[in-house]
Coordinates of C-alpha atoms and ligand atoms in Angstrom, one line a residue:
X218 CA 0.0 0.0 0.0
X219 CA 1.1 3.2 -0.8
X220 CA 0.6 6.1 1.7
X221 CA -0.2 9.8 -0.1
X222 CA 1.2 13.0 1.4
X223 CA 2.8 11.5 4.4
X224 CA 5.8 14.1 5.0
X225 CA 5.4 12.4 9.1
X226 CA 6.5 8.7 7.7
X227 CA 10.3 10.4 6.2
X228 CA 10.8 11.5 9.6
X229 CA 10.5 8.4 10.6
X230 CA 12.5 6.7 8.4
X231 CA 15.5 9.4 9.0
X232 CA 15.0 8.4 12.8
X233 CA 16.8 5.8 14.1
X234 CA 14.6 4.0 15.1
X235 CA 15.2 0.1 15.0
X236 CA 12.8 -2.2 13.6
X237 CA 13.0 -4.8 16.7
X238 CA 12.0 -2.0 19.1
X239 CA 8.6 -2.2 20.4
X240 CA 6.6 1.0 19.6
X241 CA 4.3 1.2 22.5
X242 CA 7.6 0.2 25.1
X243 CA 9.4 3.4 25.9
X244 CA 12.7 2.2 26.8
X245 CA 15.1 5.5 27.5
X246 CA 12.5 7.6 25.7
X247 CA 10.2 7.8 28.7
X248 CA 9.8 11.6 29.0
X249 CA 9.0 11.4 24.7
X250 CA 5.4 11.4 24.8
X251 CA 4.9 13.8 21.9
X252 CA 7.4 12.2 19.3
X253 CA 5.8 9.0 20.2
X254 CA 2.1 10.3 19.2
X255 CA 0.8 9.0 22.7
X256 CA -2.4 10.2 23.9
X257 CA -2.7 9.0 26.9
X258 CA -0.7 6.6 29.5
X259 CA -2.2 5.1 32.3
X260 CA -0.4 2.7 34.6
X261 CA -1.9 -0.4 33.0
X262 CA -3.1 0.6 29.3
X263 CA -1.5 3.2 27.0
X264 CA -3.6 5.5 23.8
X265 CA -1.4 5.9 20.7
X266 CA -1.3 7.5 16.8
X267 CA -1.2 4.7 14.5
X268 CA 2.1 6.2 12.5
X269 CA 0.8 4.3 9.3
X270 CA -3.3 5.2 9.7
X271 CA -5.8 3.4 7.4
X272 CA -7.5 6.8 7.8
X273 CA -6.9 10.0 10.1
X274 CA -7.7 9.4 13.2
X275 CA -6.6 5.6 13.7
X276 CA -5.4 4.7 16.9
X277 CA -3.6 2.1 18.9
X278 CA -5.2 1.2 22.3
X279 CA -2.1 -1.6 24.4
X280 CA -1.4 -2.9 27.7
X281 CA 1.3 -1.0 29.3
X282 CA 3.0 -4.0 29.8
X283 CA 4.4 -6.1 26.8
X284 CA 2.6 -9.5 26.2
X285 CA 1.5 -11.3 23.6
X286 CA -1.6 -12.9 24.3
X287 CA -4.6 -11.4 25.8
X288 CA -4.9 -14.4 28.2
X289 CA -1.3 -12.7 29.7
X290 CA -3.0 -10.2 31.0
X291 CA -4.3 -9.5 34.3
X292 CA -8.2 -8.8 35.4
X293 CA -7.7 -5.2 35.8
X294 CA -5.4 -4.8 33.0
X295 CA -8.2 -5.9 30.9
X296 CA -10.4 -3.6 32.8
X297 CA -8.9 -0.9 32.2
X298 CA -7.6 -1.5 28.2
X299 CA -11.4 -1.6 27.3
X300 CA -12.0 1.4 29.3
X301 CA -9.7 3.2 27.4
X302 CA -11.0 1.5 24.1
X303 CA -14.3 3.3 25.1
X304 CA -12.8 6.4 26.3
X305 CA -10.9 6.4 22.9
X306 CA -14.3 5.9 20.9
X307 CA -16.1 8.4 22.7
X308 CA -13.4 11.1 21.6
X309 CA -13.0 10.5 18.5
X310 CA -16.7 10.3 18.4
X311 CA -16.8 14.1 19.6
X312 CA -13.6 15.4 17.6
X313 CA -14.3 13.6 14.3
X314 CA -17.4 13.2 13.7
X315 CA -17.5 9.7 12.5
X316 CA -20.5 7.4 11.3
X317 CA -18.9 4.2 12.6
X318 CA -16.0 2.0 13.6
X319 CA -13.9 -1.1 13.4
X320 CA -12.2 -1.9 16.5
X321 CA -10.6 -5.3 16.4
X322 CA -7.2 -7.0 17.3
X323 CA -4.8 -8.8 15.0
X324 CA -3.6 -11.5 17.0
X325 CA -0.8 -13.2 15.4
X326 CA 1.7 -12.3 12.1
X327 CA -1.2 -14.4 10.1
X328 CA -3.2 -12.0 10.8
X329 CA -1.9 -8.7 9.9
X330 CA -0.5 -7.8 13.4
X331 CA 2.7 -5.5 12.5
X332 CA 3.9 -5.3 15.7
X333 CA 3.0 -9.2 16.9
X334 CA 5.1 -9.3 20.5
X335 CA 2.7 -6.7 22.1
X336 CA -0.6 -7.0 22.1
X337 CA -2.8 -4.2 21.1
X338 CA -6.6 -2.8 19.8
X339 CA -6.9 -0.4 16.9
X340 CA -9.6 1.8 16.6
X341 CA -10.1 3.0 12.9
X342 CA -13.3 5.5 12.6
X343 CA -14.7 5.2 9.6
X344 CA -17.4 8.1 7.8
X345 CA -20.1 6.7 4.8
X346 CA -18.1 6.5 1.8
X347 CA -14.9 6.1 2.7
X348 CA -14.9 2.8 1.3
X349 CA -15.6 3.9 -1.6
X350 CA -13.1 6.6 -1.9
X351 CA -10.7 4.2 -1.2
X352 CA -11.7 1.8 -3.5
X353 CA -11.7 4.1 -6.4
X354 CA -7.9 4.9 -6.0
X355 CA -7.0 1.1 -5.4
X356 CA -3.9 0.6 -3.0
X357 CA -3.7 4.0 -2.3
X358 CA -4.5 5.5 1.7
X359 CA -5.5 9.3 1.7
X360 CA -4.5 10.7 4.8
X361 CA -6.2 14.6 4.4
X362 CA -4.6 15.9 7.8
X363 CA -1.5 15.7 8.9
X364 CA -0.8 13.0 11.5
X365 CA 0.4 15.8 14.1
X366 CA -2.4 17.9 13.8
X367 CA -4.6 15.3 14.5
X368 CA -2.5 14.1 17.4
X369 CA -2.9 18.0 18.7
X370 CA -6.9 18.1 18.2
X371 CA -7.6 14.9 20.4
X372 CA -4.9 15.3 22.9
X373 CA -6.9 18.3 24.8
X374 CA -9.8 15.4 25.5
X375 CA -7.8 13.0 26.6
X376 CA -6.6 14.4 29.5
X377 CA -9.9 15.1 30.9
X378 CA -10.8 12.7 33.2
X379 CA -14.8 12.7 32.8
X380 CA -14.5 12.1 29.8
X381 CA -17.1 9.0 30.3
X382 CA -21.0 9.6 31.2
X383 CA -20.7 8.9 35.2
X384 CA -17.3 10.3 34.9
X385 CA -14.0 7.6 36.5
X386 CA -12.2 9.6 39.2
Ligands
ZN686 ZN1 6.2 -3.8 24.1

């Protein structure tokens, strides 16, 4: 697939960035929330950017910790990942205006998961036609906002705490 207008995916191919590195593990780059398009980290589940969207506004919903299987994971680790799965639909909801989504896992190379080590949701909002768009220019993703902009539009609500009806604090 070829990605249209993506000036965000040269930077990262001039970074340094290893291939082996897991995206949604910080390592030494704790304090680089912004560079790594994060959202929103909790102590058990983390909100990210998808770098390489299907459309604007697809993001990446993990356990902070890094496993595999979804079986791995504790009670209130899956808890709280679905809480942020809903607190993640319920933004994008307000800031983009979408008419639907496909929230799903790829567990497993086999099945499509890029980055197969740590588990993770992706949320991809989708608007009534889209599909059709897409399918008119083939292989080809349109990605009309810039990644960062984006990132800068939904970051405001997701560091409000209420952002769920009934409110978590
Ligand atoms: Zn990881």
């Amino acid at each position: 697939m070829k990605v249209l207008w993506a000036p965000w995916r040269m930077e990262y191919i001039l970074s340094d960035q290893k291939a082996e590195e897991c995206i949604f593990c910080p390592g030494d780059n704790r304090d680089m929330d912004r560079s790594r398009l994060i959202l929103q980290a909790g102590d058990l589940s983390m909100v990210m950017m998808n770098r390489f969207p299907y459309i604007n506004g697809h993001l990446l919903v993990a356990p902070v910790r890094h496993v595999r299987e979804l079986a791995s994971l504790s009670q209130d680790e899956r808890a709280d990942l679905l809480t942020m799965v809903t607190r993640s639909v319920e933004i994008l909801k307000k800031v983009m205006n979408p008419e639907g989504f496909n929230v799903g896992m790829n567990l497993g190379k086999v099945a499509g998961a890029g980055v197969e080590a740590h588990m993770h949701f992706h949320i991809v909002p989708r608007w009534n036609g889209d599909n059709n768009y897409m399918t008119v220019l083939g292989e080809v993703r349109v990605i009309p906002e810039h990644i960062e902009e984006t990132y800068h539009r939904l970051l405001p609500y997701f560091k409000e705490v209420n952002i769920l009806d009934g409110g978590e604090e």
